[in-house]
């Protein structure tokens, strides 16, 4: 090829060779918005990304903060219910479904750490037990005060369009059974990861014990994939990055390719995740 990139058949052969060499028992997969892009959900930092386009009146990244919620809870809820509607209208794609097959084959030797809040891995067949949703899920809410166990957003709360207001009826439904106000079950920029709500320690523990880390569709802008990768690589795990664009994980993968333990599968999730899963389970 003109720019010296390996062809798809060369990458397939390199994938065969890496898996034959490393024979991974335990696999951790980290996913980001790129895996859901082909389901029609915007990424965060692409041209149509949420952080690029934003909400109607507010700077997008300011919306995803506890500080914004404390001063304008209805506007923040409105924006998340709009995003929930986008997620709910989308369907899992072949990459989500392939990861469910991998879970079926590996059971507890498989851990999925997703930054995505769209719920598509669960709808694609992965179990809640094996899926660590480190940034939350737009289908859930939790009380602002008292017991903050995440609970499903009531079915009666309607999906709303991008510029539609939040109705009083919907607002009244966004409370716990005992009437406490709720917030979206989402990790915001001015908040920290924790085990209780986001299972972040479990994600790191899984990384500690894996022989293969697969990273799909993330730019590496959030902290947790970075830490998961650091732990896995410290323990000499192999790394495969699936992404059409370069990112910190593709750099690790290219670097570790020199010792036979890294591969950047330059392309989309739908192109490479099913093939990888077929090869891991075949
Ligand atoms: P980004 O929007 O930052 O990055 C999306 C990545 O997906 C980029 O690296 C793209 O190259 C890649 N990509 C695009 N299409 C793809 C495809 N079809 N197949 C595979 N990869 C593709 O999204 P994230 O990395 O997920 O956090 O963003 C991380 C976090 O930043 C999000 O979870 C969110 C945001 O702030 C919170 O909201 C807490």
Short mmCIF file of C-alpha atoms and ligand atoms in Angstrom, two decimals:
data_model
loop_
_atom_site.label_atom_id
_atom_site.label_comp_id
_atom_site.label_asym_id
_atom_site.label_seq_id
_atom_site.Cartn_x
_atom_site.Cartn_y
_atom_site.Cartn_z
CA UNK A 1 0.00 0.00 0.00
CA UNK A 2 1.10 3.57 -0.71
CA UNK A 3 1.74 4.62 2.90
CA UNK A 4 3.26 1.30 3.96
CA UNK A 5 0.33 0.22 6.06
CA UNK A 6 -0.11 -3.54 6.27
CA UNK A 7 -2.97 -4.94 4.20
CA UNK A 8 -5.96 -6.59 5.88
CA UNK A 9 -4.65 -10.04 4.98
CA UNK A 10 -1.27 -9.20 6.49
CA UNK A 11 -2.96 -7.99 9.67
CA UNK A 12 -5.03 -11.21 9.81
CA UNK A 13 -1.84 -13.25 9.56
CA UNK A 14 -0.20 -11.16 12.29
CA UNK A 15 -3.25 -11.70 14.48
CA UNK A 16 -3.00 -15.48 13.98
CA UNK A 17 0.67 -15.37 14.90
CA UNK A 18 0.14 -13.24 18.02
CA UNK A 19 -2.62 -15.52 19.31
CA UNK A 20 -0.59 -18.66 18.57
CA UNK A 21 2.36 -17.20 20.48
CA UNK A 22 0.49 -15.87 23.51
CA UNK A 23 -2.45 -18.33 23.85
CA UNK A 24 -4.31 -16.04 26.25
CA UNK A 25 -6.45 -17.61 28.96
CA UNK A 26 -7.86 -14.43 30.47
CA UNK A 27 -8.94 -11.54 28.30
CA UNK A 28 -9.86 -7.98 29.25
CA UNK A 29 -11.61 -5.88 26.61
CA UNK A 30 -11.83 -2.11 27.02
CA UNK A 31 -14.32 -0.33 24.78
CA UNK A 32 -15.05 3.29 23.97
CA UNK A 33 -17.46 5.24 21.82
CA UNK A 34 -15.93 3.94 18.58
CA UNK A 35 -17.49 0.50 19.03
CA UNK A 36 -20.95 2.07 19.04
CA UNK A 37 -20.24 4.53 16.21
CA UNK A 38 -21.40 1.93 13.69
CA UNK A 39 -24.66 1.62 15.61
CA UNK A 40 -25.23 5.31 14.88
CA UNK A 41 -24.30 6.76 18.28
CA UNK A 42 -22.03 9.79 17.98
CA UNK A 43 -18.58 9.53 19.58
CA UNK A 44 -17.43 12.34 21.87
CA UNK A 45 -14.56 13.87 19.98
CA UNK A 46 -15.38 13.10 16.31
CA UNK A 47 -16.87 15.73 13.95
CA UNK A 48 -20.44 15.04 15.16
CA UNK A 49 -19.27 14.18 18.69
CA UNK A 50 -21.17 15.17 21.80
CA UNK A 51 -18.27 17.24 23.08
CA UNK A 52 -17.92 18.85 19.66
CA UNK A 53 -21.56 19.67 18.96
CA UNK A 54 -22.95 20.02 22.46
CA UNK A 55 -26.28 20.92 23.92
CA UNK A 56 -28.61 23.67 22.80
CA UNK A 57 -27.31 26.44 25.03
CA UNK A 58 -24.40 25.20 27.08
CA UNK A 59 -20.82 24.27 26.44
CA UNK A 60 -21.05 20.48 26.19
CA UNK A 61 -18.37 19.44 28.65
CA UNK A 62 -19.84 21.83 31.22
CA UNK A 63 -23.11 19.87 31.06
CA UNK A 64 -21.42 16.71 32.29
CA UNK A 65 -20.57 18.01 35.74
CA UNK A 66 -22.03 17.82 39.20
CA UNK A 67 -21.60 21.60 39.36
CA UNK A 68 -23.95 22.03 36.38
CA UNK A 69 -26.44 19.58 37.82
CA UNK A 70 -26.55 21.36 41.16
CA UNK A 71 -27.45 24.68 39.52
CA UNK A 72 -29.62 23.52 36.57
CA UNK A 73 -30.80 19.95 37.23
CA UNK A 74 -33.65 20.09 34.72
CA UNK A 75 -31.40 21.18 31.84
CA UNK A 76 -28.84 18.46 32.65
CA UNK A 77 -31.60 15.82 32.94
CA UNK A 78 -33.07 17.05 29.64
CA UNK A 79 -29.74 16.58 27.88
CA UNK A 80 -29.25 13.07 29.29
CA UNK A 81 -32.79 12.02 28.40
CA UNK A 82 -32.12 13.20 24.86
CA UNK A 83 -28.93 11.08 24.79
CA UNK A 84 -30.80 8.13 26.36
CA UNK A 85 -33.29 8.34 23.47
CA UNK A 86 -30.44 8.22 20.92
CA UNK A 87 -28.97 5.16 22.68
CA UNK A 88 -32.31 3.38 22.99
CA UNK A 89 -33.06 3.91 19.27
CA UNK A 90 -29.73 2.28 18.32
CA UNK A 91 -29.13 -1.45 18.04
CA UNK A 92 -26.03 -3.45 19.00
CA UNK A 93 -23.77 -4.17 16.02
CA UNK A 94 -21.69 -7.21 15.12
CA UNK A 95 -18.83 -6.08 17.36
CA UNK A 96 -21.07 -5.95 20.45
CA UNK A 97 -22.52 -9.34 19.53
CA UNK A 98 -19.08 -10.88 19.02
CA UNK A 99 -18.02 -9.80 22.52
CA UNK A 100 -21.09 -11.54 23.92
CA UNK A 101 -19.91 -14.72 22.15
CA UNK A 102 -16.49 -14.26 23.71
CA UNK A 103 -18.06 -13.98 27.14
CA UNK A 104 -20.04 -17.15 26.41
CA UNK A 105 -16.83 -18.99 25.57
CA UNK A 106 -14.59 -17.64 28.35
CA UNK A 107 -17.06 -17.07 31.18
CA UNK A 108 -15.22 -15.63 34.19
CA UNK A 109 -11.98 -15.45 32.21
CA UNK A 110 -13.55 -12.56 30.27
CA UNK A 111 -13.99 -9.03 31.60
CA UNK A 112 -15.42 -6.15 29.62
CA UNK A 113 -14.61 -2.64 30.79
CA UNK A 114 -16.70 -0.16 28.88
CA UNK A 115 -16.66 3.61 29.01
CA UNK A 116 -19.88 3.66 27.02
CA UNK A 117 -23.08 4.66 28.77
CA UNK A 118 -25.30 3.44 25.90
CA UNK A 119 -26.13 -0.02 27.31
CA UNK A 120 -25.43 -1.66 23.92
CA UNK A 121 -23.08 -4.29 25.34
CA UNK A 122 -25.83 -5.51 27.66
CA UNK A 123 -28.42 -5.42 24.89
CA UNK A 124 -25.92 -7.25 22.66
CA UNK A 125 -25.77 -10.15 25.09
CA UNK A 126 -22.95 -9.42 27.57
CA UNK A 127 -23.92 -9.96 31.19
CA UNK A 128 -23.99 -7.25 33.84
CA UNK A 129 -21.72 -9.46 35.96
CA UNK A 130 -18.92 -9.44 33.35
CA UNK A 131 -19.51 -5.88 32.08
CA UNK A 132 -17.98 -3.07 34.10
CA UNK A 133 -19.66 0.17 33.07
CA UNK A 134 -17.06 2.57 34.43
CA UNK A 135 -18.91 5.70 33.33
CA UNK A 136 -22.45 4.55 34.19
CA UNK A 137 -25.45 3.93 31.94
CA UNK A 138 -28.02 6.38 30.58
CA UNK A 139 -30.87 3.94 31.37
CA UNK A 140 -30.23 4.34 35.11
CA UNK A 141 -30.63 7.04 37.74
CA UNK A 142 -29.81 7.25 41.42
CA UNK A 143 -30.90 9.30 44.40
CA UNK A 144 -29.06 12.54 45.05
CA UNK A 145 -29.29 11.96 48.82
CA UNK A 146 -29.41 8.78 50.89
CA UNK A 147 -29.18 5.30 49.37
CA UNK A 148 -27.68 5.85 45.90
CA UNK A 149 -28.11 2.37 44.43
CA UNK A 150 -28.68 2.83 40.66
CA UNK A 151 -32.27 2.14 39.59
CA UNK A 152 -33.79 2.02 36.09
CA UNK A 153 -35.27 5.25 34.79
CA UNK A 154 -39.04 4.67 34.88
CA UNK A 155 -40.51 3.45 31.60
CA UNK A 156 -43.00 6.33 31.64
CA UNK A 157 -40.24 8.93 31.19
CA UNK A 158 -40.45 9.77 27.46
CA UNK A 159 -37.53 10.09 25.05
CA UNK A 160 -37.09 13.75 24.12
CA UNK A 161 -35.78 15.42 20.99
CA UNK A 162 -32.56 17.41 20.94
CA UNK A 163 -34.23 20.79 21.49
CA UNK A 164 -37.38 19.69 23.31
CA UNK A 165 -38.02 20.85 26.88
CA UNK A 166 -38.37 18.41 29.75
CA UNK A 167 -42.06 18.20 30.64
CA UNK A 168 -43.30 18.62 34.22
CA UNK A 169 -44.78 15.10 33.98
CA UNK A 170 -41.37 13.61 33.16
CA UNK A 171 -39.68 15.67 35.87
CA UNK A 172 -42.14 14.35 38.47
CA UNK A 173 -41.26 10.77 37.49
CA UNK A 174 -37.54 11.27 38.06
CA UNK A 175 -37.73 10.40 41.76
CA UNK A 176 -37.17 7.26 43.83
CA UNK A 177 -40.08 5.15 45.10
CA UNK A 178 -39.92 7.13 48.36
CA UNK A 179 -39.93 10.48 46.56
CA UNK A 180 -36.25 11.51 46.63
CA UNK A 181 -34.85 13.50 43.72
CA UNK A 182 -32.52 11.63 41.37
CA UNK A 183 -29.67 12.31 38.97
CA UNK A 184 -28.43 10.39 35.92
CA UNK A 185 -26.22 7.41 36.82
CA UNK A 186 -23.22 8.87 34.98
CA UNK A 187 -19.69 9.68 36.10
CA UNK A 188 -19.20 13.40 35.58
CA UNK A 189 -16.00 15.33 34.91
CA UNK A 190 -15.79 16.78 38.42
CA UNK A 191 -16.27 13.37 40.07
CA UNK A 192 -13.99 10.42 40.80
CA UNK A 193 -14.11 6.77 39.86
CA UNK A 194 -15.10 4.48 42.72
CA UNK A 195 -15.79 0.79 43.22
CA UNK A 196 -19.28 1.04 44.67
CA UNK A 197 -20.91 2.85 41.77
CA UNK A 198 -18.53 2.21 38.87
CA UNK A 199 -16.53 -0.93 39.83
CA UNK A 200 -13.26 0.77 38.94
CA UNK A 201 -11.20 -1.36 41.36
CA UNK A 202 -12.65 -4.50 39.77
CA UNK A 203 -11.54 -3.22 36.37
CA UNK A 204 -7.97 -2.83 37.61
CA UNK A 205 -8.05 -6.24 39.31
CA UNK A 206 -9.12 -7.87 36.04
CA UNK A 207 -6.29 -6.10 34.23
CA UNK A 208 -3.84 -7.43 36.80
CA UNK A 209 -4.62 -11.02 35.86
CA UNK A 210 -5.08 -10.93 32.09
CA UNK A 211 -2.75 -12.21 29.37
CA UNK A 212 -4.46 -10.23 26.61
CA UNK A 213 -5.83 -6.70 26.65
CA UNK A 214 -8.01 -5.70 23.71
CA UNK A 215 -8.85 -2.02 23.33
CA UNK A 216 -11.61 -1.03 20.90
CA UNK A 217 -12.66 2.42 19.75
CA UNK A 218 -11.32 4.76 22.38
CA UNK A 219 -9.20 7.87 22.08
CA UNK A 220 -7.73 7.31 25.54
CA UNK A 221 -8.91 10.65 26.88
CA UNK A 222 -10.43 9.24 30.09
CA UNK A 223 -8.33 7.93 32.97
CA UNK A 224 -9.57 4.39 33.43
CA UNK A 225 -8.50 2.78 30.13
CA UNK A 226 -5.13 4.35 30.65
CA UNK A 227 -4.78 2.78 34.12
CA UNK A 228 -6.16 -0.58 32.98
CA UNK A 229 -3.60 -0.66 30.17
CA UNK A 230 -0.77 0.38 32.49
CA UNK A 231 -1.57 -2.49 34.87
CA UNK A 232 -1.94 -5.07 32.10
CA UNK A 233 1.25 -4.02 30.34
CA UNK A 234 3.21 -3.99 33.61
CA UNK A 235 2.24 -7.65 33.92
CA UNK A 236 3.43 -8.32 30.38
CA UNK A 237 0.01 -8.85 28.80
CA UNK A 238 -0.24 -8.71 25.03
CA UNK A 239 -2.19 -5.75 23.65
CA UNK A 240 -4.37 -5.46 20.56
CA UNK A 241 -5.82 -2.08 19.63
CA UNK A 242 -8.74 -1.92 17.20
CA UNK A 243 -9.21 1.60 15.91
CA UNK A 244 -9.05 3.31 12.51
CA UNK A 245 -7.10 6.15 14.09
CA UNK A 246 -3.90 6.27 16.12
CA UNK A 247 -4.21 6.72 19.87
CA UNK A 248 -2.12 5.95 22.98
CA UNK A 249 -3.08 2.24 22.85
CA UNK A 250 -2.13 1.83 19.20
CA UNK A 251 1.23 3.33 20.14
CA UNK A 252 1.65 0.70 22.89
CA UNK A 253 0.55 -2.03 20.49
CA UNK A 254 3.02 -0.94 17.82
CA UNK A 255 5.77 -0.73 20.41
CA UNK A 256 5.04 -4.19 21.82
CA UNK A 257 4.81 -5.67 18.33
CA UNK A 258 8.60 -5.66 18.45
CA UNK A 259 8.47 -8.34 21.16
CA UNK A 260 5.61 -10.18 19.45
CA UNK A 261 3.01 -9.03 21.99
CA UNK A 262 1.29 -6.14 20.31
CA UNK A 263 -0.83 -5.48 17.24
CA UNK A 264 -2.72 -2.45 15.97
CA UNK A 265 -5.65 -3.66 13.90
CA UNK A 266 -6.16 -0.43 12.04
CA UNK A 267 -9.84 -0.45 11.14
CA UNK A 268 -13.34 -0.50 12.54
CA UNK A 269 -14.78 -2.55 15.36
CA UNK A 270 -17.18 -4.34 13.03
CA UNK A 271 -14.29 -5.34 10.76
CA UNK A 272 -11.98 -6.73 13.44
CA UNK A 273 -13.83 -7.68 16.63
CA UNK A 274 -15.77 -10.60 15.07
CA UNK A 275 -12.60 -11.97 13.46
CA UNK A 276 -10.66 -11.67 16.71
CA UNK A 277 -13.43 -13.43 18.64
CA UNK A 278 -13.66 -16.21 16.04
CA UNK A 279 -9.92 -16.77 16.37
CA UNK A 280 -9.98 -16.69 20.18
CA UNK A 281 -12.86 -19.14 20.38
CA UNK A 282 -12.17 -21.35 17.34
P1 LIG B 1 -13.85 9.52 21.77
O1 LIG B 1 -14.89 10.24 20.99
O2 LIG B 1 -12.87 10.34 22.53
O3 LIG B 1 -13.01 8.57 20.81
C1 LIG B 1 -13.63 7.69 19.90
C2 LIG B 1 -12.58 6.77 19.31
O4 LIG B 1 -13.24 5.82 18.48
C3 LIG B 1 -11.53 7.46 18.44
O5 LIG B 1 -10.23 6.96 18.79
C4 LIG B 1 -11.90 7.01 17.01
O6 LIG B 1 -10.75 6.89 16.16
C5 LIG B 1 -12.51 5.65 17.28
N1 LIG B 1 -13.47 5.17 16.27
C6 LIG B 1 -14.31 5.88 15.49
N2 LIG B 1 -15.05 5.07 14.72
C7 LIG B 1 -14.68 3.79 15.03
C8 LIG B 1 -15.09 2.49 14.59
N3 LIG B 1 -16.05 2.34 13.67
N4 LIG B 1 -14.48 1.40 15.15
C9 LIG B 1 -13.52 1.55 16.08
N5 LIG B 1 -13.10 2.75 16.53
C10 LIG B 1 -13.67 3.85 16.01
O7 LIG B 1 -14.63 8.48 22.72
P2 LIG B 1 -14.09 7.71 24.02
O8 LIG B 1 -12.67 7.35 23.86
O9 LIG B 1 -15.05 6.62 24.30
O10 LIG B 1 -16.68 10.02 29.36
O11 LIG B 1 -14.23 8.81 25.13
C11 LIG B 1 -13.88 8.47 26.44
C12 LIG B 1 -14.74 9.19 27.42
O12 LIG B 1 -14.63 10.59 27.19
C13 LIG B 1 -16.21 8.91 27.30
O13 LIG B 1 -16.62 7.74 27.98
C14 LIG B 1 -16.82 10.12 27.94
C15 LIG B 1 -15.93 11.19 27.37
O14 LIG B 1 -15.73 12.30 28.17
C16 LIG B 1 -17.69 10.44 30.15
O15 LIG B 1 -18.71 10.93 29.73
C17 LIG B 1 -17.43 10.25 31.62
#
